[in-house]
Amino acid sequence: MTTYTPPIDDIAFALELVGADRLGDVDTMVEVATEFGRFCSQVIAPLNRLGDEHGVKYNPSTHAVTTAPGWREAYAKYVDAGWNGVSYSPEIGGGGLPWLVTTAMQEEMNAASMAFSLCPMLTQGAVHLLETHASPEQRARYLEHLVSGEWTGTMNLTEPGAGSDVGALTTKAEPARDGTWRLRGQKIFITYGEHDLTDQIVHLVLARVPDAPPGTKGISCFIVPKFLADGSRNAVRCIGVEHKMGIHASPTCTLEFDDAVGELIGDPNTGMRAMFTMMNYARLSVGVEGVGIAVRAYQDAVAYARERVQTRVVGREPGTAIIEHPDVRRMLMQMRSHIEGMRLLAYRTAVAIDEGDPLADLLTPLAKAWSTDIGSAVAYLATQVVGGMGYIRETGVEQHERDVRIAAIYEGTNGIQAIDLIGRKLDLDGGKTLATVVSEMGSTANELGGTEGARLAEIASAVESGADWLREAYATDPRDALGGATPYLRLLSTAVAGWLLGQQALKARAGSGDDAFLAAKHATASFFLNQVVPQATALLPSVTAGAASLDAIPATSL
Ligand SMILES: Cc1cc2nc3c(=O)[nH]c(=O)nc-3n(C[C@H](O)[C@H](O)[C@H](O)COP(=O)(O)OP(=O)(O)OC[C@H]3O[C@@H](n4cnc5c(N)ncnc54)[C@H](O)[C@@H]3O)c2cc1C
């Protein structure tokens, strides 16, 4: 079974680097991350493999879902310790710490068990939505219970005919005489849509009111509790759970709403606006799933590579473990440098969210899509490092690849994130947000100097040229621009990670204290700038290739 050791020194270093001191007392943040990391490694991590093997059980006669053994107890401990509400305002029962702290905690919890972490994550999303859009009366009834984690929340968007195209949803809401609504329809793939961790589940459901305009303009958001205020059971039930590739312990439910009682949040047809409020948080949280799993996979790979002896290592004594083979080193440095880049990107995004900085809007699709693609790539490399044993279930290493895979798909597929980036984010504030980032990359490149500075300057220039080309293409032939969206997201994400790792290299150079730790920080950043960044700079021709090569073969011949 794999274990998890929270990388507290790395987390603390990253918190400092992204400017945690602007948001509060950094020592307190590190203490919280340390204590929570201990909880994750001791209470949650041991359940990860068990949850994968056991999965969840669905009872078709009662429509109940039972989680894996130990899950309920661990969740109760999580709630009792007050971990769920660390970053919410004290008025609603929270701890008042910045979202940055929850982001670091999410990294730890995902590393311990992504399937477990999903339940609090969805609840946190529900809190964000209700906090901003619900009436004072609704907030009074729901928020404290959700902030504490005593109740859990769900997000109900997806239907069989409405996945990426949320505007195609057909669930209906009819007004009732008492001012509430009756919801009818079916939602699929609802994470923790039914479970036994808590009694109450608060479903946030997107539906259409009568005469709603078509598409996303006609979507309204409703609160549909599993139990109504008088204690009776609402007409929402789970009619099945999915059997899936990974996150087996997280129930993925089909929910049927059969004239279920719902309360409208805000005005009719404003549901998408409400969803957008929580989207930056939720997308960042999903990106952090990539970071967390990558950390766990890396730890597994290093532990195995230190022990496994196989073939004589060139340039080393006989009997030296595989960790000294240059090609194994290559994989470990790829993993390590990407993890540090992803962590900085995620934490920097969280700081921007905390500060209400529009940079958050630009960074969020990067933090979501790049970190989940890279999370998968890192998990893949972990299996590779562990060799045949990595492919065998009992080592627990292949689980990371299966678990993390969904993160590139849900909360807006990574393709949709790339479209969001080029369609909405490049021109944020008239393009100033991106221009500021590019200019700061240039300053960091100058300070760095040497090959590291040169590589960063080159990618900054590619970011700029790519954006210019995409803007023009988007205006003249959007199909050309859309063809370059995903390579551009990768280019820009790697550039931002390179920029932040450039700052890491500078901080490590200037720092004093643990010399070995600082040298490793510098070496990791240097590897990324010298070896990873140039590969992403080379994506520019793919960004500007247009759609012609993609369309060259008719769909019928593909
Ligand atoms: C385990 C799991 C948990 C989930 N949890 C939840 C949940 O809690 N709540 C919830 O509401 N939903 C949930 N989902 C649903 C999830 O959000 C959707 O699966 C996702 O949005 C993609 O929709 P889809 O599966 O219909 O894929 P599709 O939309 O059919 O996409 C298929 C492919 O087409 C691409 N594509 C689609 N449209 C475009 C476009 N305009 N441009 C370019 N490419 C495009 C996509 O990028 C993708 O590659 C979950 C799904 C799973 C599997």
Coordinates of C-alpha atoms and ligand atoms in Angstrom, one line a residue:
M1 CA 0.0 0.0 0.0
T2 CA 1.3 3.5 -0.8
T3 CA 1.7 6.1 1.9
Y4 CA 1.5 9.9 1.8
T5 CA 3.9 12.3 3.4
P6 CA 2.7 15.9 3.2
P7 CA 5.5 17.9 1.6
I8 CA 5.1 20.7 4.2
D9 CA 8.4 22.4 3.4
D10 CA 7.5 22.6 -0.3
I11 CA 4.0 23.9 0.5
A12 CA 5.4 26.5 2.9
F13 CA 7.9 27.7 0.3
A14 CA 5.2 27.9 -2.4
L15 CA 2.9 29.8 0.0
E16 CA 5.6 32.4 0.7
L17 CA 6.6 32.7 -3.0
V18 CA 3.0 33.5 -4.2
G19 CA 2.6 36.3 -1.6
A20 CA 0.7 34.6 1.2
D21 CA 1.9 37.4 3.5
R22 CA -0.4 39.8 1.7
L23 CA -3.3 37.8 2.9
G24 CA -2.5 37.1 6.5
D25 CA 0.0 35.4 8.9
V26 CA 2.0 32.9 6.9
D27 CA 3.0 30.9 10.0
T28 CA -0.7 30.3 10.8
M29 CA -1.3 29.1 7.3
V30 CA 1.6 26.7 7.4
E31 CA 0.5 25.4 10.8
V32 CA -3.0 24.7 9.4
A33 CA -1.5 22.9 6.4
T34 CA 0.8 20.9 8.7
E35 CA -1.9 19.8 11.0
F36 CA -4.3 19.0 8.2
G37 CA -1.5 17.2 6.3
R38 CA -1.1 15.0 9.4
F39 CA -4.8 14.3 9.4
C40 CA -4.8 13.4 5.7
S41 CA -1.8 11.1 6.0
Q42 CA -3.1 9.3 9.1
V43 CA -6.9 9.2 8.6
I44 CA -7.6 9.6 4.9
A45 CA -4.7 8.2 3.0
P46 CA -5.0 4.6 4.4
L47 CA -8.6 4.5 3.0
N48 CA -7.6 5.3 -0.6
R49 CA -6.8 1.8 -1.8
L50 CA -9.5 0.2 0.2
G51 CA -12.0 2.6 -1.3
D52 CA -10.7 1.8 -4.8
E53 CA -11.2 -2.0 -4.2
H54 CA -14.5 -1.8 -2.4
G55 CA -16.2 1.1 -4.3
V56 CA -19.7 2.1 -3.3
K57 CA -22.7 -0.1 -3.0
Y58 CA -26.1 0.8 -4.4
N59 CA -29.3 -0.7 -3.1
P60 CA -32.0 -0.5 -5.9
S61 CA -34.8 -1.3 -3.4
T62 CA -34.0 1.6 -1.0
H63 CA -32.1 3.8 -3.5
A64 CA -29.5 4.1 -0.9
V65 CA -25.7 4.3 -1.5
T66 CA -23.3 2.9 1.0
T67 CA -19.7 4.2 1.0
A68 CA -16.6 2.0 1.6
P69 CA -15.8 0.8 5.1
G70 CA -14.1 3.5 7.2
W71 CA -15.4 6.3 5.0
R72 CA -18.2 7.5 7.4
E73 CA -15.9 7.5 10.4
A74 CA -13.2 9.5 8.5
Y75 CA -15.7 12.0 7.3
A76 CA -17.1 12.4 10.8
K77 CA -13.6 13.2 12.1
Y78 CA -13.1 15.7 9.3
V79 CA -16.3 17.5 10.2
D80 CA -15.6 17.3 14.0
A81 CA -12.2 18.9 13.6
G82 CA -13.8 21.8 11.7
W83 CA -11.6 21.4 8.6
N84 CA -14.4 22.1 6.1
G85 CA -15.0 25.7 6.9
V86 CA -11.4 27.0 7.3
S87 CA -11.7 29.6 4.5
Y88 CA -15.3 30.9 5.0
S89 CA -16.2 34.0 6.8
P90 CA -16.8 33.7 10.5
E91 CA -20.3 35.1 10.1
I92 CA -21.3 31.8 8.5
G93 CA -19.3 29.7 10.8
G94 CA -16.0 29.7 8.9
G95 CA -12.4 30.2 10.1
G96 CA -11.8 33.4 8.0
L97 CA -8.5 32.2 6.4
P98 CA -7.8 32.9 2.8
W99 CA -8.9 30.5 0.0
L100 CA -5.2 29.9 -0.5
V101 CA -5.1 27.9 2.7
T102 CA -8.0 25.7 1.5
T103 CA -6.1 25.3 -1.8
A104 CA -3.1 23.9 0.0
M105 CA -5.3 21.7 2.1
Q106 CA -7.0 20.4 -1.0
E107 CA -3.7 19.4 -2.5
E108 CA -3.1 17.3 0.7
M109 CA -6.5 15.8 0.7
N110 CA -6.4 14.9 -3.0
A111 CA -3.0 13.3 -2.5
A112 CA -4.5 11.3 0.4
S113 CA -7.6 10.3 -1.5
M114 CA -9.2 12.1 -4.4
A115 CA -12.4 10.1 -4.1
F116 CA -12.8 11.3 -0.5
S117 CA -11.8 14.8 -1.3
L118 CA -14.6 15.2 -3.9
C119 CA -17.3 15.3 -1.3
P120 CA -16.0 18.4 0.6
M121 CA -15.1 20.0 -2.7
L122 CA -18.6 19.8 -4.0
T123 CA -20.0 21.1 -0.6
Q124 CA -17.5 24.0 -0.8
G125 CA -18.8 24.8 -4.3
A126 CA -22.4 24.9 -2.9
V127 CA -21.4 27.3 -0.1
H128 CA -19.8 29.7 -2.6
L129 CA -22.9 29.8 -4.7
L130 CA -25.4 30.2 -1.8
E131 CA -23.2 32.8 -0.1
T132 CA -23.4 35.1 -3.1
H133 CA -26.8 34.4 -4.6
A134 CA -29.2 32.9 -2.1
S135 CA -31.7 35.0 -0.1
P136 CA -30.8 35.9 3.6
E137 CA -33.4 33.4 4.7
Q138 CA -32.0 30.6 2.5
R139 CA -28.5 31.5 3.7
A140 CA -29.6 31.3 7.3
R141 CA -31.1 27.8 6.7
Y142 CA -28.4 26.2 4.7
L143 CA -25.0 27.8 5.0
E144 CA -23.8 27.0 8.5
H145 CA -24.6 23.3 8.0
L146 CA -22.7 23.2 4.8
V147 CA -19.8 25.2 6.0
S148 CA -19.3 22.8 8.9
G149 CA -19.7 19.8 6.6
E150 CA -22.6 18.4 8.7
W151 CA -24.6 18.5 5.4
T152 CA -23.0 18.0 2.0
G153 CA -23.8 19.7 -1.3
T154 CA -24.0 18.6 -4.9
M155 CA -23.9 20.3 -8.3
N156 CA -26.6 19.1 -10.8
L157 CA -25.9 20.3 -14.3
T158 CA -25.3 17.3 -16.5
E159 CA -28.1 15.4 -18.3
P160 CA -27.9 12.7 -21.0
G161 CA -28.3 15.4 -23.7
A162 CA -26.5 18.2 -21.9
G163 CA -22.8 17.7 -21.1
S164 CA -20.5 20.4 -22.3
D165 CA -23.6 22.1 -23.8
V166 CA -25.2 23.0 -20.5
G167 CA -27.7 25.2 -22.3
A168 CA -29.3 22.0 -23.7
L169 CA -30.7 20.9 -20.4
T170 CA -34.3 20.0 -20.1
T171 CA -35.1 19.5 -16.4
K172 CA -38.3 21.5 -15.7
A173 CA -39.4 23.5 -12.8
E174 CA -43.0 24.5 -12.3
P175 CA -44.1 27.1 -9.8
A176 CA -46.2 25.7 -6.8
R177 CA -48.9 27.7 -5.0
D178 CA -46.8 28.1 -1.8
G179 CA -44.0 29.9 -3.6
T180 CA -41.7 26.8 -4.0
W181 CA -41.2 24.9 -7.3
R182 CA -41.6 21.3 -8.4
L183 CA -38.7 19.9 -10.4
R184 CA -39.0 17.1 -12.9
G185 CA -36.2 15.5 -14.9
Q186 CA -33.1 13.4 -14.7
K187 CA -29.5 14.4 -13.9
I188 CA -26.6 12.1 -14.6
F189 CA -23.0 11.7 -13.2
I190 CA -23.8 13.6 -10.0
T191 CA -20.8 13.3 -7.7
Y192 CA -21.9 12.3 -4.1
G193 CA -25.5 12.7 -5.3
E194 CA -26.4 10.0 -2.7
H195 CA -24.3 8.6 0.1
D196 CA -24.3 7.7 3.8
L197 CA -21.8 10.2 5.1
T198 CA -24.4 12.6 6.3
D199 CA -28.2 12.5 6.6
Q200 CA -29.0 15.7 4.6
I201 CA -27.8 16.4 1.1
V202 CA -28.4 19.8 -0.5
H203 CA -28.7 19.5 -4.3
L204 CA -28.1 22.6 -6.3
V205 CA -30.0 21.9 -9.6
L206 CA -30.2 23.7 -12.9
A207 CA -33.6 23.6 -14.5
R208 CA -35.9 25.6 -16.8
V209 CA -38.9 27.5 -15.7
P210 CA -42.0 27.8 -18.0
D211 CA -41.4 30.0 -21.0
A212 CA -37.7 30.2 -20.3
P213 CA -35.6 31.4 -23.3
P214 CA -33.6 28.7 -25.0
G215 CA -30.0 28.0 -24.2
T216 CA -28.0 29.2 -21.2
K217 CA -30.1 32.4 -20.9
G218 CA -33.1 30.3 -19.8
I219 CA -31.5 28.4 -16.9
S220 CA -32.5 28.8 -13.3
C221 CA -30.8 27.4 -10.2
F222 CA -32.7 25.7 -7.4
I223 CA -32.0 24.3 -4.0
V224 CA -33.5 20.8 -3.7
P225 CA -32.8 19.3 -0.2
K226 CA -32.9 15.5 0.2
F227 CA -35.0 16.1 3.4
L228 CA -37.6 18.9 3.6
A229 CA -37.8 21.3 6.5
D230 CA -40.6 19.1 8.1
G231 CA -38.3 16.1 8.0
S232 CA -40.1 14.3 5.2
R233 CA -38.2 12.8 2.2
N234 CA -38.1 15.0 -0.9
A235 CA -39.0 13.4 -4.3
V236 CA -35.4 13.1 -5.5
R237 CA -33.8 9.7 -5.5
C238 CA -30.8 8.0 -6.8
I239 CA -31.7 5.4 -9.5
G240 CA -28.2 4.1 -10.1
V241 CA -24.5 4.6 -9.7
E242 CA -21.9 4.4 -12.4
H243 CA -19.1 1.7 -12.6
K244 CA -16.1 3.7 -13.7
M245 CA -12.4 3.8 -14.5
G246 CA -11.3 5.5 -11.2
I247 CA -12.4 7.3 -8.1
H248 CA -14.4 4.1 -7.3
A249 CA -15.2 5.3 -3.7
S250 CA -16.9 8.5 -5.0
P251 CA -20.5 7.8 -5.9
T252 CA -21.4 9.0 -9.4
C253 CA -25.2 9.0 -9.3
T254 CA -28.1 9.3 -11.6
L255 CA -30.7 11.4 -9.8
E256 CA -34.4 11.4 -10.7
F257 CA -36.5 14.4 -9.7
D258 CA -40.1 13.5 -9.6
D259 CA -41.9 16.7 -8.7
A260 CA -39.2 17.3 -6.1
V261 CA -39.7 20.5 -4.0
G262 CA -37.2 23.2 -4.9
E263 CA -36.5 26.7 -3.9
L264 CA -35.4 29.2 -6.6
I265 CA -32.1 31.0 -6.0
G266 CA -32.3 34.6 -7.1
D267 CA -34.4 35.4 -10.1
P268 CA -35.6 33.0 -12.8
N269 CA -33.2 32.6 -15.7
T270 CA -30.1 33.7 -13.7
G271 CA -28.8 30.2 -13.0
M272 CA -25.8 30.4 -15.2
R273 CA -24.7 33.6 -13.5
A274 CA -24.9 31.9 -10.2
M275 CA -22.9 28.9 -11.5
F276 CA -20.2 31.2 -12.8
T277 CA -19.7 32.6 -9.3
M278 CA -18.4 29.3 -8.1
M279 CA -16.7 28.3 -11.3
N280 CA -13.3 29.9 -10.6
Y281 CA -13.2 28.1 -7.2
A282 CA -14.4 24.8 -8.6
R283 CA -12.1 24.8 -11.6
L284 CA -9.2 25.6 -9.4
S285 CA -10.2 22.9 -7.0
V286 CA -10.3 20.4 -9.9
G287 CA -6.8 21.6 -11.1
V288 CA -5.6 20.9 -7.6
E289 CA -6.7 17.3 -8.0
G290 CA -4.0 17.0 -10.6
V291 CA -1.4 18.5 -8.2
G292 CA -2.4 16.2 -5.3
I293 CA -2.4 13.0 -7.3
A294 CA 0.9 14.0 -8.9
V295 CA 2.5 14.4 -5.5
R296 CA 1.3 11.0 -4.3
A297 CA 2.4 9.3 -7.6
Y298 CA 5.8 11.0 -7.3
Q299 CA 6.3 9.9 -3.8
D300 CA 5.4 6.3 -4.7
A301 CA 7.8 6.4 -7.7
V302 CA 10.7 7.8 -5.6
A303 CA 10.2 5.3 -2.8
Y304 CA 10.2 2.4 -5.3
A305 CA 13.2 3.7 -7.3
R306 CA 15.3 4.0 -4.2
E307 CA 14.8 0.3 -3.4
R308 CA 14.7 -1.4 -6.7
V309 CA 18.0 -2.7 -8.0
Q310 CA 18.1 -3.6 -11.7
T311 CA 21.0 -3.7 -14.2
R312 CA 24.3 -2.1 -13.5
V313 CA 23.9 1.7 -13.3
V314 CA 26.4 3.4 -15.6
G315 CA 28.9 5.5 -13.6
R316 CA 27.8 4.0 -10.2
E317 CA 28.8 1.1 -8.0
P318 CA 27.3 -2.4 -8.6
G319 CA 24.1 -2.8 -6.6
T320 CA 23.0 0.8 -7.0
A321 CA 19.2 1.3 -7.2
I322 CA 17.4 2.3 -10.4
I323 CA 17.0 5.9 -9.0
E324 CA 20.5 6.5 -10.4
H325 CA 19.8 5.5 -14.0
P326 CA 19.8 8.7 -16.1
D327 CA 16.5 7.8 -17.7
V328 CA 14.8 7.2 -14.3
R329 CA 16.2 10.5 -13.2
R330 CA 14.7 12.1 -16.3
M331 CA 11.3 10.8 -15.4
L332 CA 11.6 11.9 -11.7
M333 CA 12.8 15.4 -12.6
Q334 CA 10.0 15.7 -15.1
M335 CA 7.5 14.8 -12.4
R336 CA 9.1 16.9 -9.7
S337 CA 9.5 20.1 -11.8
H338 CA 6.0 19.9 -13.1
I339 CA 4.6 19.3 -9.6
E340 CA 6.4 22.4 -8.3
G341 CA 5.2 24.4 -11.4
M342 CA 1.6 23.2 -11.0
R343 CA 1.6 24.0 -7.3
L344 CA 2.8 27.5 -7.8
L345 CA 0.2 28.1 -10.6
A346 CA -2.6 26.8 -8.3
Y347 CA -1.5 28.8 -5.3
R348 CA -0.9 32.0 -7.4
T349 CA -4.5 31.5 -8.8
A350 CA -5.8 31.2 -5.3
V351 CA -4.1 34.4 -4.2
A352 CA -5.6 36.2 -7.2
I353 CA -9.1 34.9 -6.2
D354 CA -8.5 36.0 -2.6
E355 CA -7.4 39.5 -3.8
G356 CA -10.2 39.8 -6.3
D357 CA -7.6 40.3 -8.9
P358 CA -8.8 39.8 -12.6
L359 CA -5.6 37.7 -13.0
A360 CA -7.7 34.9 -11.4
D361 CA -9.9 34.8 -14.5
L362 CA -6.9 34.4 -16.8
L363 CA -5.2 31.8 -14.7
T364 CA -8.2 29.6 -13.8
P365 CA -8.5 27.7 -17.1
L366 CA -4.7 27.1 -17.0
A367 CA -4.8 25.8 -13.4
K368 CA -7.7 23.6 -14.4
A369 CA -6.7 22.2 -17.7
W370 CA -2.9 22.2 -17.6
S371 CA -2.7 20.8 -14.0
T372 CA -5.1 18.0 -14.8
D373 CA -3.3 17.0 -18.1
I374 CA 0.0 17.2 -16.3
G375 CA -1.4 15.3 -13.3
S376 CA -2.3 12.5 -15.7
A377 CA 1.2 12.7 -17.3
V378 CA 2.9 12.5 -13.9
A379 CA 0.8 9.5 -12.8
Y380 CA 1.7 7.8 -16.1
L381 CA 5.4 8.4 -15.4
A382 CA 5.0 7.0 -11.9
T383 CA 3.7 3.7 -13.3
Q384 CA 6.6 3.8 -15.8
V385 CA 9.2 4.2 -13.0
V386 CA 7.7 1.4 -11.0
G387 CA 7.8 -0.9 -14.1
G388 CA 5.7 -4.1 -14.2
M389 CA 4.9 -3.7 -10.5
G390 CA 3.4 -0.3 -11.3
Y391 CA 0.9 -2.0 -13.6
I392 CA -0.1 -4.5 -10.9
R393 CA -3.1 -3.4 -8.8
E394 CA -1.7 -4.4 -5.4
T395 CA 1.0 -1.7 -5.5
G396 CA -1.6 1.0 -5.7
V397 CA 0.4 3.0 -8.3
E398 CA -1.9 2.4 -11.3
Q399 CA -4.8 3.7 -9.2
H400 CA -3.4 7.2 -9.5
E401 CA -3.6 7.1 -13.3
R402 CA -7.2 5.9 -13.2
D403 CA -8.3 8.3 -10.5
V404 CA -6.9 11.5 -12.0
R405 CA -8.1 10.8 -15.5
I406 CA -11.6 12.3 -14.9
A407 CA -10.2 15.6 -13.8
A408 CA -9.5 16.5 -17.4
I409 CA -13.1 15.8 -18.3
Y410 CA -15.4 17.2 -15.6
E411 CA -15.9 20.8 -14.5
G412 CA -15.6 21.8 -18.2
T413 CA -13.5 19.5 -20.3
N414 CA -10.0 20.7 -21.0
G415 CA -11.0 21.4 -24.5
I416 CA -13.7 23.7 -23.2
Q417 CA -11.1 25.4 -20.9
A418 CA -8.9 26.2 -23.9
I419 CA -11.9 27.7 -25.8
D420 CA -12.7 29.8 -22.7
L421 CA -9.1 31.0 -22.6
I422 CA -8.9 32.2 -26.2
G423 CA -12.6 33.3 -26.5
R424 CA -12.9 35.2 -23.2
K425 CA -9.6 35.5 -21.3
L426 CA -7.0 36.8 -23.8
D427 CA -8.9 40.1 -24.0
L428 CA -9.6 40.5 -20.4
D429 CA -9.4 44.2 -19.5
G430 CA -8.6 44.9 -23.2
G431 CA -5.7 42.4 -23.2
K432 CA -4.0 44.2 -20.3
T433 CA -4.1 41.3 -17.9
L434 CA -2.1 39.1 -20.3
A435 CA 0.2 41.9 -21.3
T436 CA 1.0 42.5 -17.6
V437 CA 1.9 38.8 -17.1
V438 CA 4.1 38.8 -20.3
S439 CA 5.9 41.9 -19.1
E440 CA 6.5 40.4 -15.6
M441 CA 7.9 37.3 -17.3
G442 CA 10.3 39.6 -19.1
S443 CA 11.4 41.2 -15.8
T444 CA 11.9 37.8 -14.2
A445 CA 13.9 36.6 -17.3
N446 CA 16.2 39.6 -17.0
E447 CA 16.8 39.0 -13.3
L448 CA 17.5 35.4 -13.9
G449 CA 19.9 35.9 -16.8
G450 CA 21.8 32.9 -18.3
T451 CA 20.1 30.1 -20.2
E452 CA 17.2 30.1 -17.7
G453 CA 16.4 33.8 -18.4
A454 CA 16.8 33.2 -22.2
R455 CA 14.4 30.3 -22.2
L456 CA 11.8 32.3 -20.2
A457 CA 12.2 35.3 -22.5
E458 CA 11.7 33.1 -25.6
I459 CA 8.5 31.6 -24.3
A460 CA 7.2 35.0 -23.2
S461 CA 7.6 36.1 -26.8
A462 CA 5.8 33.0 -28.1
V463 CA 2.9 33.8 -25.7
E464 CA 2.6 37.3 -27.1
S465 CA 2.9 36.2 -30.8
G466 CA 0.4 33.4 -30.2
A467 CA -2.1 35.8 -28.6
D468 CA -1.8 38.3 -31.4
W469 CA -2.4 35.6 -34.0
L470 CA -5.3 34.1 -32.1
R471 CA -7.0 37.4 -31.6
E472 CA -6.9 38.2 -35.3
A473 CA -7.9 34.7 -36.3
Y474 CA -10.8 34.7 -33.8
A475 CA -12.1 37.9 -35.4
T476 CA -11.7 36.7 -39.0
D477 CA -12.1 32.9 -38.9
P478 CA -12.8 31.6 -35.4
R479 CA -12.4 28.0 -36.6
D480 CA -8.7 28.7 -37.2
A481 CA -8.4 30.1 -33.7
L482 CA -10.3 27.2 -32.1
G483 CA -7.9 24.8 -33.8
G484 CA -5.0 26.4 -31.9
A485 CA -6.7 26.7 -28.5
T486 CA -5.4 23.6 -26.8
P487 CA -1.7 24.1 -27.9
Y488 CA -2.0 27.7 -26.8
L489 CA -3.3 26.8 -23.4
R490 CA -0.3 24.4 -22.9
L491 CA 2.1 27.1 -24.1
L492 CA 0.7 29.8 -21.9
S493 CA 0.4 27.5 -18.8
T494 CA 4.0 26.3 -19.2
A495 CA 5.1 29.9 -19.6
V496 CA 3.3 30.9 -16.4
A497 CA 4.7 27.9 -14.5
G498 CA 8.2 28.8 -15.9
W499 CA 7.8 32.4 -14.8
L500 CA 6.8 31.3 -11.2
L501 CA 9.6 28.8 -11.2
G502 CA 12.0 31.5 -12.3
Q503 CA 10.9 33.4 -9.2
Q504 CA 11.6 30.2 -7.3
A505 CA 15.1 30.0 -8.7
L506 CA 15.7 33.7 -7.7
K507 CA 14.3 33.1 -4.2
A508 CA 16.4 30.0 -3.8
R509 CA 19.5 31.9 -4.9
A510 CA 18.9 34.7 -2.5
G511 CA 17.7 32.5 0.4
S512 CA 19.6 31.4 3.4
G513 CA 18.9 28.4 5.7
D514 CA 18.7 24.8 4.6
D515 CA 21.3 24.9 1.7
A516 CA 20.3 21.4 0.4
F517 CA 16.6 22.4 0.3
L518 CA 17.4 25.7 -1.5
A519 CA 19.7 24.0 -3.9
A520 CA 17.0 21.5 -4.8
K521 CA 14.5 24.3 -5.3
H522 CA 17.0 26.0 -7.7
A523 CA 17.8 22.8 -9.5
T524 CA 14.1 21.9 -10.0
A525 CA 13.3 25.3 -11.4
S526 CA 16.4 25.2 -13.6
F527 CA 15.4 21.8 -15.1
F528 CA 11.9 23.1 -15.9
L529 CA 13.2 26.3 -17.5
N530 CA 16.0 24.6 -19.5
Q531 CA 14.2 21.4 -20.5
V532 CA 10.4 21.7 -20.3
V533 CA 9.9 25.3 -21.3
P534 CA 11.6 25.0 -24.8
Q535 CA 9.3 22.1 -25.7
A536 CA 6.3 24.4 -25.0
T537 CA 7.8 27.3 -26.9
A538 CA 7.9 25.0 -29.8
L539 CA 4.1 24.7 -29.8
L540 CA 3.8 28.1 -31.4
P541 CA 3.5 26.7 -35.0
S542 CA 0.7 24.4 -33.8
V543 CA -1.1 27.4 -32.3
T544 CA -0.9 29.3 -35.6
A545 CA -1.5 26.4 -38.0
G546 CA -5.2 27.2 -38.4
A547 CA -7.9 24.6 -39.0
A548 CA -6.9 23.6 -42.5
S549 CA -4.7 20.6 -41.5
L550 CA -7.4 19.5 -39.0
D551 CA -10.1 19.7 -41.7
A552 CA -8.0 18.1 -44.4
I553 CA -9.6 14.7 -44.1
P554 CA -13.5 14.6 -44.2
A555 CA -15.2 13.3 -41.1
T556 CA -16.5 10.3 -43.0
S557 CA -12.9 9.2 -43.7
L558 CA -11.4 9.7 -40.2
Ligands
LIG1 C1 -17.1 10.7 -12.6 C2 -17.8 11.9 -13.1 C3 -18.3 12.8 -12.1 C4 -19.1 13.9 -12.6 N1 -19.6 14.8 -11.7 C5 -20.5 15.7 -12.1 C6 -21.3 16.5 -11.1 O1 -21.1 16.3 -9.9 N2 -22.2 17.3 -11.6 C7 -22.5 17.5 -12.9 O2 -23.4 18.2 -13.3 N3 -21.8 16.8 -13.9 C8 -20.8 15.9 -13.5 N4 -20.1 15.1 -14.4 C9 -20.4 15.4 -15.8 C10 -19.2 16.1 -16.5 O3 -19.1 17.4 -16.1 C11 -19.4 15.9 -18.0 O4 -19.1 14.6 -18.3 C12 -18.5 16.9 -18.8 O5 -19.0 18.2 -18.6 C13 -18.5 16.5 -20.3 O6 -19.7 16.3 -20.8 P1 -20.0 15.0 -21.7 O7 -19.6 13.9 -20.9 O8 -21.4 15.1 -22.1 O9 -19.0 15.1 -22.9 P2 -19.3 15.9 -24.3 O10 -19.8 17.3 -24.0 O11 -20.1 15.0 -25.1 O12 -17.8 16.1 -24.8 C14 -17.2 15.0 -25.6 C15 -16.0 15.6 -26.3 O13 -16.4 16.7 -27.2 C16 -15.7 17.9 -26.8 N5 -16.5 19.0 -27.1 C17 -17.8 19.2 -26.7 N6 -18.2 20.4 -27.1 C18 -17.2 21.1 -27.6 C19 -16.9 22.3 -28.2 N7 -17.9 23.3 -28.2 N8 -15.7 22.6 -28.7 C20 -14.8 21.7 -28.7 N9 -14.9 20.5 -28.2 C21 -16.1 20.2 -27.6 C22 -15.3 17.8 -25.4 O14 -14.2 18.6 -25.0 C23 -15.0 16.3 -25.2 O15 -13.7 16.0 -25.6 C24 -19.3 14.1 -14.0 C25 -18.8 13.2 -14.9 C26 -18.1 12.1 -14.4 C27 -17.7 11.0 -15.5

